[in-house]
Amino acid sequence: MAAMKLEPFALERFFARHEFTAAHVLCASDCETFTIRELLALETGAEEKFAALRLGYTETAGNPELRQQIANLYQGVTAADILVFAGAEEAIFIFMNAVLNSGDRLLVHSPYYQSLVAVARGNGCQVTPWQTSQENGWKLDLGFLERSSTAATRALVVNFPHNPSGYLPGRDFFERCLQLAAARGWLVFSDEVYRFLEYQPENRLPAACELYENGVSLGVMSKSFGLAGLRLGWVACRNRAVLEKMATFKDYTTICTAAPSEFLATLALRHHVTILKRNREIIARNLELLRVFMRQHSGLFSWQEPLAGPVAFPRVNFAEASDDFCADLLEKHGVLLLPGRLFAAAPDQFRIGFGRGDFQAGLEKLAAYMRENC
Ligand SMILES: Cc1ncc(COP(=O)(O)O)c(C=O)c1O
């Protein structure tokens, strides 16, 4: 077997250079975080229990209570359908390596978070992008799935709510996608890391694992819950053969998740209603500021307003590509935006993130830059 070759992860390399030196990170995709003290204050006695936690190995599949708390986020899913990973990233890496085979074809919702494509390609899979664009309101065309189906097609990869556009389809559309996949025997890898951040709660989609036994729902503490530093993610899936393959591969990556992370994630999930409410409120406040900004700069930027999540993907009207604008903005005002090419998307797009508490300060710097330079 040829050694696996992975292309550099453009977005993560960009973050590695700038995320911890930029004065204003205005493109983050995670929500405002919490301190350990704030989490422990959610329950009496939690501080004592955390201090008494033993730091031995943990269970490969994940702590049973944690898996139960995760299962409670879904309908018709039990703790046995949950497998815990070191972030969503490890789950993506393992699914693409352990469940797919070289030569398999994947249809991938695009633009995409790069690992959803790069890891599969590294494993010898063929990827066909299921392309969306701002012109089409980031909508997907179901006819494409029918036209692109080949004998080698093995899986469909979707990401709702979508990073970077904030797009969320209707429930009918999602159900038809899953029906189509079921009729062809495809697996559906459904990246749902922004689930629970719908602006209208009634628009929340069911999880893929609830509707389809070959649906693999990806979740994580990083985004909607604002706890990226825990590095704790999971898949929820009723197909035990898929879970078994992933668990077997995990013995060669992390074996098990960090005990303090499992403790804190379990605690946070017991209070997920409180945490999600706070994060949705931050997003709602910031999104209103962003709407005003976009109205005031409508000649310079255009966008399709997101429907869910902490990111949007506007376009610059004053240049062919957003790269120079992003670089100049960072240099002059220390504000970090993500150029669209990092998503293999149209180069005039850029990602802006509004899930954090310091969004207004960064947006004011961006407005100052626009006044001085445009
Ligand atoms: C769509 C999507 N999936 C997966 C991930 C990976 O999440 P994590 O960094 O928590 O492992 C990200 C992170 O940005 C993402 O945007």
CSV table of C-alpha atoms in Angstrom, one decimal, residues 24-353:
chain,number,residue,atom,x,y,z
A,24,HIS,CA,-8.6,41.0,16.5
A,25,VAL,CA,-9.5,37.5,15.3
A,26,LEU,CA,-12.7,38.4,13.3
A,27,CYS,CA,-13.0,35.1,11.4
A,28,ALA,CA,-13.2,32.5,14.2
A,29,SER,CA,-15.8,29.7,13.7
A,30,ASP,CA,-16.1,28.9,17.4
A,31,CYS,CA,-18.3,30.6,19.9
A,32,GLU,CA,-17.0,32.5,22.9
A,33,THR,CA,-15.4,30.1,25.3
A,34,PHE,CA,-15.6,29.6,29.1
A,35,THR,CA,-13.0,29.3,31.8
A,36,ILE,CA,-12.7,26.0,33.8
A,37,ARG,CA,-13.9,28.0,36.8
A,38,GLU,CA,-17.0,29.1,35.0
A,39,LEU,CA,-17.8,25.5,33.9
A,40,LEU,CA,-17.2,24.2,37.4
A,41,ALA,CA,-19.5,26.9,38.8
A,42,LEU,CA,-22.4,25.3,36.9
A,43,GLU,CA,-22.9,22.6,39.6
A,44,THR,CA,-22.3,22.5,43.3
A,45,GLY,CA,-19.6,20.0,44.2
A,46,ALA,CA,-18.1,20.0,40.6
A,47,GLU,CA,-14.9,21.7,41.7
A,48,GLU,CA,-14.3,19.0,44.4
A,49,LYS,CA,-15.0,16.2,41.9
A,50,PHE,CA,-12.7,17.7,39.3
A,51,ALA,CA,-9.9,18.0,41.8
A,52,ALA,CA,-10.4,14.3,42.8
A,53,LEU,CA,-10.5,13.0,39.2
A,54,ARG,CA,-8.0,10.2,38.6
A,55,LEU,CA,-5.8,10.6,35.5
A,56,GLY,CA,-5.6,7.0,34.3
A,57,TYR,CA,-6.5,5.9,30.7
A,58,THR,CA,-10.2,6.4,29.8
A,59,GLU,CA,-12.5,4.1,27.8
A,60,THR,CA,-11.7,4.0,24.1
A,61,ALA,CA,-15.3,4.6,23.1
A,62,GLY,CA,-15.6,7.4,25.6
A,63,ASN,CA,-16.8,7.7,29.2
A,64,PRO,CA,-20.2,6.0,29.5
A,65,GLU,CA,-21.9,9.0,31.2
A,66,LEU,CA,-20.4,11.3,28.5
A,67,ARG,CA,-21.7,9.1,25.8
A,68,GLN,CA,-25.1,9.2,27.4
A,69,GLN,CA,-25.1,13.0,27.6
A,70,ILE,CA,-24.1,13.1,23.9
A,71,ALA,CA,-26.9,10.6,23.0
A,72,ASN,CA,-29.4,12.9,24.8
A,73,LEU,CA,-28.7,15.5,22.1
A,74,TYR,CA,-30.4,13.2,19.6
A,75,GLN,CA,-33.7,11.4,19.1
A,76,GLY,CA,-33.6,7.6,19.0
A,77,VAL,CA,-29.9,7.3,19.6
A,78,THR,CA,-28.3,5.4,22.6
A,79,ALA,CA,-24.9,5.7,24.3
A,80,ALA,CA,-23.8,2.6,22.3
A,81,ASP,CA,-24.2,4.6,19.1
A,82,ILE,CA,-21.7,7.2,20.2
A,83,LEU,CA,-17.9,7.1,19.7
A,84,VAL,CA,-15.8,9.9,21.2
A,85,PHE,CA,-12.7,11.4,19.6
A,86,ALA,CA,-10.1,14.1,20.1
A,87,GLY,CA,-12.0,16.8,18.3
A,88,ALA,CA,-14.1,16.6,15.2
A,89,GLU,CA,-10.8,16.6,13.3
A,90,GLU,CA,-9.8,13.1,14.6
A,91,ALA,CA,-13.3,11.7,13.7
A,92,ILE,CA,-13.0,13.1,10.1
A,93,PHE,CA,-9.5,11.6,9.8
A,94,ILE,CA,-10.5,8.2,11.0
A,95,PHE,CA,-13.8,8.0,9.1
A,96,MET,CA,-12.0,8.8,5.8
A,97,ASN,CA,-9.3,6.3,6.5
A,98,ALA,CA,-11.1,3.5,8.3
A,99,VAL,CA,-14.4,3.4,6.5
A,100,LEU,CA,-13.6,4.5,3.0
A,101,ASN,CA,-11.3,2.7,0.6
A,102,SER,CA,-8.9,3.8,-2.2
A,103,GLY,CA,-10.9,4.1,-5.4
A,104,ASP,CA,-14.2,5.1,-3.6
A,105,ARG,CA,-15.9,8.2,-4.9
A,106,LEU,CA,-17.3,10.9,-2.6
A,107,LEU,CA,-19.6,13.7,-3.3
A,108,VAL,CA,-18.7,16.6,-1.1
A,109,HIS,CA,-20.7,19.8,-0.3
A,110,SER,CA,-18.5,22.6,-1.4
A,111,PRO,CA,-16.9,25.0,-0.4
A,112,TYR,CA,-15.7,22.8,2.4
A,113,TYR,CA,-13.6,22.6,5.5
A,114,GLN,CA,-10.5,21.2,3.8
A,115,SER,CA,-10.0,18.0,5.8
A,116,LEU,CA,-13.4,16.8,4.6
A,117,VAL,CA,-11.8,16.4,1.2
A,118,ALA,CA,-8.0,16.2,1.7
A,119,VAL,CA,-8.0,13.2,4.0
A,120,ALA,CA,-10.2,11.1,1.6
A,121,ARG,CA,-7.9,12.1,-1.3
A,122,GLY,CA,-4.9,11.1,0.8
A,123,ASN,CA,-6.5,7.7,1.1
A,124,GLY,CA,-6.9,7.4,-2.6
A,125,CYS,CA,-10.5,8.4,-2.9
A,126,GLN,CA,-11.9,10.4,-5.8
A,127,VAL,CA,-13.8,13.6,-4.7
A,128,THR,CA,-16.5,15.3,-6.8
A,129,PRO,CA,-17.5,18.7,-5.3
A,130,TRP,CA,-21.2,19.4,-4.9
A,131,GLN,CA,-20.7,23.1,-5.6
A,132,THR,CA,-22.6,26.0,-4.2
A,133,SER,CA,-22.1,29.8,-4.7
A,134,GLN,CA,-23.3,33.1,-3.3
A,135,GLU,CA,-25.2,33.8,-6.6
A,136,ASN,CA,-27.4,30.8,-5.9
A,137,GLY,CA,-27.8,31.7,-2.3
A,138,TRP,CA,-25.5,28.8,-1.3
A,139,LYS,CA,-28.3,26.4,-2.3
A,140,LEU,CA,-27.5,22.8,-3.4
A,141,ASP,CA,-29.0,21.2,-6.5
A,142,LEU,CA,-30.5,17.8,-5.8
A,143,GLY,CA,-30.4,16.9,-9.5
A,144,PHE,CA,-26.6,17.0,-9.3
A,145,LEU,CA,-26.6,14.0,-6.9
A,146,GLU,CA,-28.6,12.0,-9.4
A,147,ARG,CA,-26.4,13.0,-12.3
A,148,SER,CA,-23.2,12.3,-10.5
A,149,SER,CA,-24.0,8.9,-9.1
A,150,THR,CA,-21.5,6.3,-10.4
A,151,ALA,CA,-20.9,2.6,-9.4
A,152,ALA,CA,-17.9,3.8,-7.4
A,153,THR,CA,-19.8,6.4,-5.4
A,154,ARG,CA,-19.6,5.4,-1.8
A,155,ALA,CA,-20.5,8.4,0.3
A,156,LEU,CA,-22.0,11.8,0.5
A,157,VAL,CA,-20.5,14.5,2.7
A,158,VAL,CA,-22.6,17.4,3.8
A,159,ASN,CA,-22.1,20.2,6.3
A,160,PHE,CA,-25.3,21.8,7.6
A,161,PRO,CA,-25.2,24.5,9.1
A,162,HIS,CA,-22.5,25.2,6.5
A,163,ASN,CA,-19.0,26.6,7.1
A,164,PRO,CA,-18.2,29.1,5.6
A,165,SER,CA,-21.6,30.3,4.3
A,166,GLY,CA,-24.0,29.8,7.2
A,167,TYR,CA,-26.4,28.1,4.8
A,168,LEU,CA,-29.1,25.7,6.2
A,169,PRO,CA,-31.5,23.9,3.8
A,170,GLY,CA,-35.1,23.0,4.6
A,171,ARG,CA,-36.0,19.8,6.3
A,172,ASP,CA,-37.6,18.5,3.0
A,173,PHE,CA,-34.4,18.9,1.1
A,174,PHE,CA,-32.4,17.1,3.8
A,175,GLU,CA,-34.8,14.2,3.9
A,176,ARG,CA,-34.7,13.9,0.1
A,177,CYS,CA,-30.9,13.9,0.2
A,178,LEU,CA,-30.9,11.0,2.7
A,179,GLN,CA,-33.6,9.1,0.7
A,180,LEU,CA,-31.5,9.4,-2.4
A,181,ALA,CA,-28.4,8.2,-0.5
A,182,ALA,CA,-30.4,5.3,1.0
A,183,ALA,CA,-31.7,4.3,-2.4
A,184,ARG,CA,-28.1,4.1,-3.7
A,185,GLY,CA,-26.6,2.5,-0.6
A,186,TRP,CA,-24.3,5.5,0.1
A,187,LEU,CA,-23.0,6.4,3.6
A,188,VAL,CA,-23.8,10.0,4.6
A,189,PHE,CA,-21.0,11.7,6.6
A,190,SER,CA,-22.9,14.7,8.0
A,191,ASP,CA,-20.7,17.4,9.6
A,192,GLU,CA,-23.1,18.9,12.1
A,193,VAL,CA,-20.6,20.8,14.3
A,194,TYR,CA,-22.6,24.0,14.0
A,195,ARG,CA,-25.9,22.3,14.9
A,196,PHE,CA,-27.9,24.1,17.6
A,197,LEU,CA,-26.9,27.5,16.3
A,198,GLU,CA,-30.0,28.0,14.1
A,199,TYR,CA,-31.3,31.5,14.3
A,200,GLN,CA,-34.9,30.2,14.2
A,201,PRO,CA,-34.9,27.0,16.4
A,202,GLU,CA,-37.8,25.5,14.3
A,203,ASN,CA,-35.3,25.4,11.4
A,204,ARG,CA,-33.0,22.9,13.1
A,205,LEU,CA,-32.6,19.9,11.0
A,206,PRO,CA,-32.9,16.4,12.4
A,207,ALA,CA,-29.4,14.8,12.7
A,208,ALA,CA,-28.5,12.4,9.8
A,209,CYS,CA,-28.1,9.6,12.3
A,210,GLU,CA,-31.7,10.0,13.4
A,211,LEU,CA,-33.1,9.7,9.9
A,212,TYR,CA,-30.8,7.2,8.3
A,213,GLU,CA,-29.0,4.1,9.7
A,214,ASN,CA,-26.0,4.8,7.5
A,215,GLY,CA,-25.9,8.4,8.5
A,216,VAL,CA,-22.8,9.4,10.5
A,217,SER,CA,-23.4,12.6,12.4
A,218,LEU,CA,-20.3,14.5,13.5
A,219,GLY,CA,-20.5,16.7,16.6
A,220,VAL,CA,-17.9,18.5,18.7
A,221,MET,CA,-17.6,20.7,21.9
A,222,SER,CA,-15.6,23.3,20.0
A,223,LYS,CA,-18.2,25.3,18.0
A,224,SER,CA,-21.7,25.6,19.3
A,225,PHE,CA,-20.6,25.0,22.9
A,226,GLY,CA,-17.5,27.2,22.7
A,227,LEU,CA,-15.1,24.6,24.2
A,228,ALA,CA,-12.5,24.0,21.5
A,229,GLY,CA,-9.7,23.6,24.1
A,230,LEU,CA,-11.3,20.4,25.3
A,231,ARG,CA,-10.5,18.8,21.9
A,232,LEU,CA,-13.5,16.6,22.3
A,233,GLY,CA,-15.7,15.5,19.4
A,234,TRP,CA,-17.8,12.4,18.5
A,235,VAL,CA,-19.8,10.6,15.9
A,236,ALA,CA,-23.3,9.4,16.4
A,237,CYS,CA,-24.2,6.5,14.1
A,238,ARG,CA,-26.6,3.5,14.3
A,239,ASN,CA,-24.5,1.4,11.9
A,240,ARG,CA,-22.3,-0.7,14.3
A,241,ALA,CA,-20.0,-1.9,11.6
A,242,VAL,CA,-19.0,1.8,10.9
A,243,LEU,CA,-18.4,2.5,14.6
A,244,GLU,CA,-16.4,-0.7,15.0
A,245,LYS,CA,-14.1,0.2,12.1
A,246,MET,CA,-13.6,3.7,13.5
A,247,ALA,CA,-12.9,2.4,17.1
A,248,THR,CA,-10.4,-0.1,15.7
A,249,PHE,CA,-8.5,2.6,13.9
A,250,LYS,CA,-8.5,4.9,16.9
A,251,ASP,CA,-6.2,2.4,18.7
A,252,TYR,CA,-3.5,3.8,16.4
A,253,THR,CA,-4.2,7.5,16.9
A,254,THR,CA,-5.2,8.6,20.4
A,255,ILE,CA,-6.5,5.3,22.0
A,256,CYS,CA,-8.7,7.4,24.3
A,257,THR,CA,-9.7,11.0,25.1
A,258,ALA,CA,-8.1,13.1,27.9
A,259,ALA,CA,-9.8,12.5,31.2
A,260,PRO,CA,-10.1,16.1,32.2
A,261,SER,CA,-11.7,16.9,28.9
A,262,GLU,CA,-14.2,14.1,29.3
A,263,PHE,CA,-15.1,15.3,32.8
A,264,LEU,CA,-15.6,18.9,31.6
A,265,ALA,CA,-17.5,18.0,28.5
A,266,THR,CA,-19.9,15.8,30.5
A,267,LEU,CA,-20.5,18.7,32.9
A,268,ALA,CA,-21.0,21.2,30.0
A,269,LEU,CA,-23.4,18.9,28.2
A,270,ARG,CA,-25.5,18.5,31.4
A,271,HIS,CA,-26.0,22.3,31.0
A,272,HIS,CA,-26.1,22.5,27.3
A,273,VAL,CA,-29.4,24.5,27.3
A,274,THR,CA,-27.7,27.3,29.3
A,275,ILE,CA,-24.5,27.2,27.2
A,276,LEU,CA,-26.3,27.2,23.9
A,277,LYS,CA,-28.7,30.0,24.9
A,278,ARG,CA,-25.7,32.2,25.9
A,279,ASN,CA,-23.9,31.5,22.6
A,280,ARG,CA,-27.0,32.1,20.4
A,281,GLU,CA,-27.5,35.4,22.2
A,282,ILE,CA,-24.0,36.5,21.5
A,283,ILE,CA,-24.5,35.5,17.8
A,284,ALA,CA,-27.8,37.4,17.6
A,285,ARG,CA,-26.3,40.6,19.0
A,286,ASN,CA,-23.2,40.4,16.7
A,287,LEU,CA,-25.2,39.5,13.6
A,288,GLU,CA,-27.3,42.6,14.0
A,289,LEU,CA,-24.0,44.7,14.2
A,290,LEU,CA,-22.8,42.9,11.1
A,291,ARG,CA,-26.1,43.5,9.2
A,292,VAL,CA,-25.7,47.3,9.9
A,293,PHE,CA,-22.1,47.2,8.7
A,294,MET,CA,-23.0,45.4,5.5
A,295,ARG,CA,-25.8,47.9,4.8
A,296,GLN,CA,-23.4,50.8,5.4
A,297,HIS,CA,-20.9,49.2,3.0
A,298,SER,CA,-23.2,47.7,0.5
A,299,GLY,CA,-21.3,49.1,-2.5
A,300,LEU,CA,-18.1,47.5,-1.3
A,301,PHE,CA,-19.3,44.1,0.0
A,302,SER,CA,-22.2,41.8,-0.9
A,303,TRP,CA,-23.4,38.8,1.0
A,304,GLN,CA,-26.1,36.2,1.4
A,305,GLU,CA,-27.1,36.4,5.0
A,306,PRO,CA,-26.5,33.2,7.0
A,307,LEU,CA,-29.3,31.2,8.5
A,308,ALA,CA,-27.4,29.5,11.2
A,309,GLY,CA,-23.9,29.3,12.9
A,310,PRO,CA,-21.2,31.9,13.8
A,311,VAL,CA,-19.8,32.6,10.3
A,312,ALA,CA,-20.7,34.3,7.0
A,313,PHE,CA,-18.9,34.4,3.7
A,314,PRO,CA,-19.3,37.8,2.0
A,315,ARG,CA,-17.6,39.0,-1.1
A,316,VAL,CA,-15.5,42.1,-1.9
A,317,ASN,CA,-16.8,44.1,-4.8
A,318,PHE,CA,-13.7,46.2,-5.2
A,319,ALA,CA,-11.1,43.5,-6.2
A,320,GLU,CA,-10.9,40.2,-8.0
A,321,ALA,CA,-9.6,38.5,-4.9
A,322,SER,CA,-9.9,39.2,-1.1
A,323,ASP,CA,-6.2,38.2,-0.4
A,324,ASP,CA,-4.7,41.7,-0.6
A,325,PHE,CA,-7.5,43.3,1.3
A,326,CYS,CA,-7.2,40.7,4.1
A,327,ALA,CA,-3.4,41.1,4.3
A,328,ASP,CA,-3.5,44.9,4.3
A,329,LEU,CA,-6.3,44.9,7.0
A,330,LEU,CA,-4.2,42.6,9.2
A,331,GLU,CA,-1.1,44.7,8.7
A,332,LYS,CA,-2.7,48.1,9.3
A,333,HIS,CA,-5.3,47.3,12.0
A,334,GLY,CA,-4.5,43.8,13.2
A,335,VAL,CA,-7.8,42.4,12.1
A,336,LEU,CA,-7.8,38.8,10.9
A,337,LEU,CA,-10.3,37.7,8.1
A,338,LEU,CA,-10.0,34.5,6.1
A,339,PRO,CA,-9.5,34.8,2.3
A,340,GLY,CA,-11.9,32.6,0.3
A,341,ARG,CA,-9.2,30.7,-1.4
A,342,LEU,CA,-8.5,28.9,1.9
A,343,PHE,CA,-11.8,27.1,1.3
A,344,ALA,CA,-11.0,26.4,-2.4
A,345,ALA,CA,-13.8,28.9,-3.0
A,346,ALA,CA,-14.2,32.0,-5.2
A,347,PRO,CA,-11.2,34.2,-4.3
A,348,ASP,CA,-13.3,37.3,-3.8
A,349,GLN,CA,-15.1,35.8,-0.8
A,350,PHE,CA,-13.8,36.0,2.8
A,351,ARG,CA,-15.0,34.5,6.0
A,352,ILE,CA,-16.1,36.6,9.0
A,353,GLY,CA,-16.9,35.1,12.4
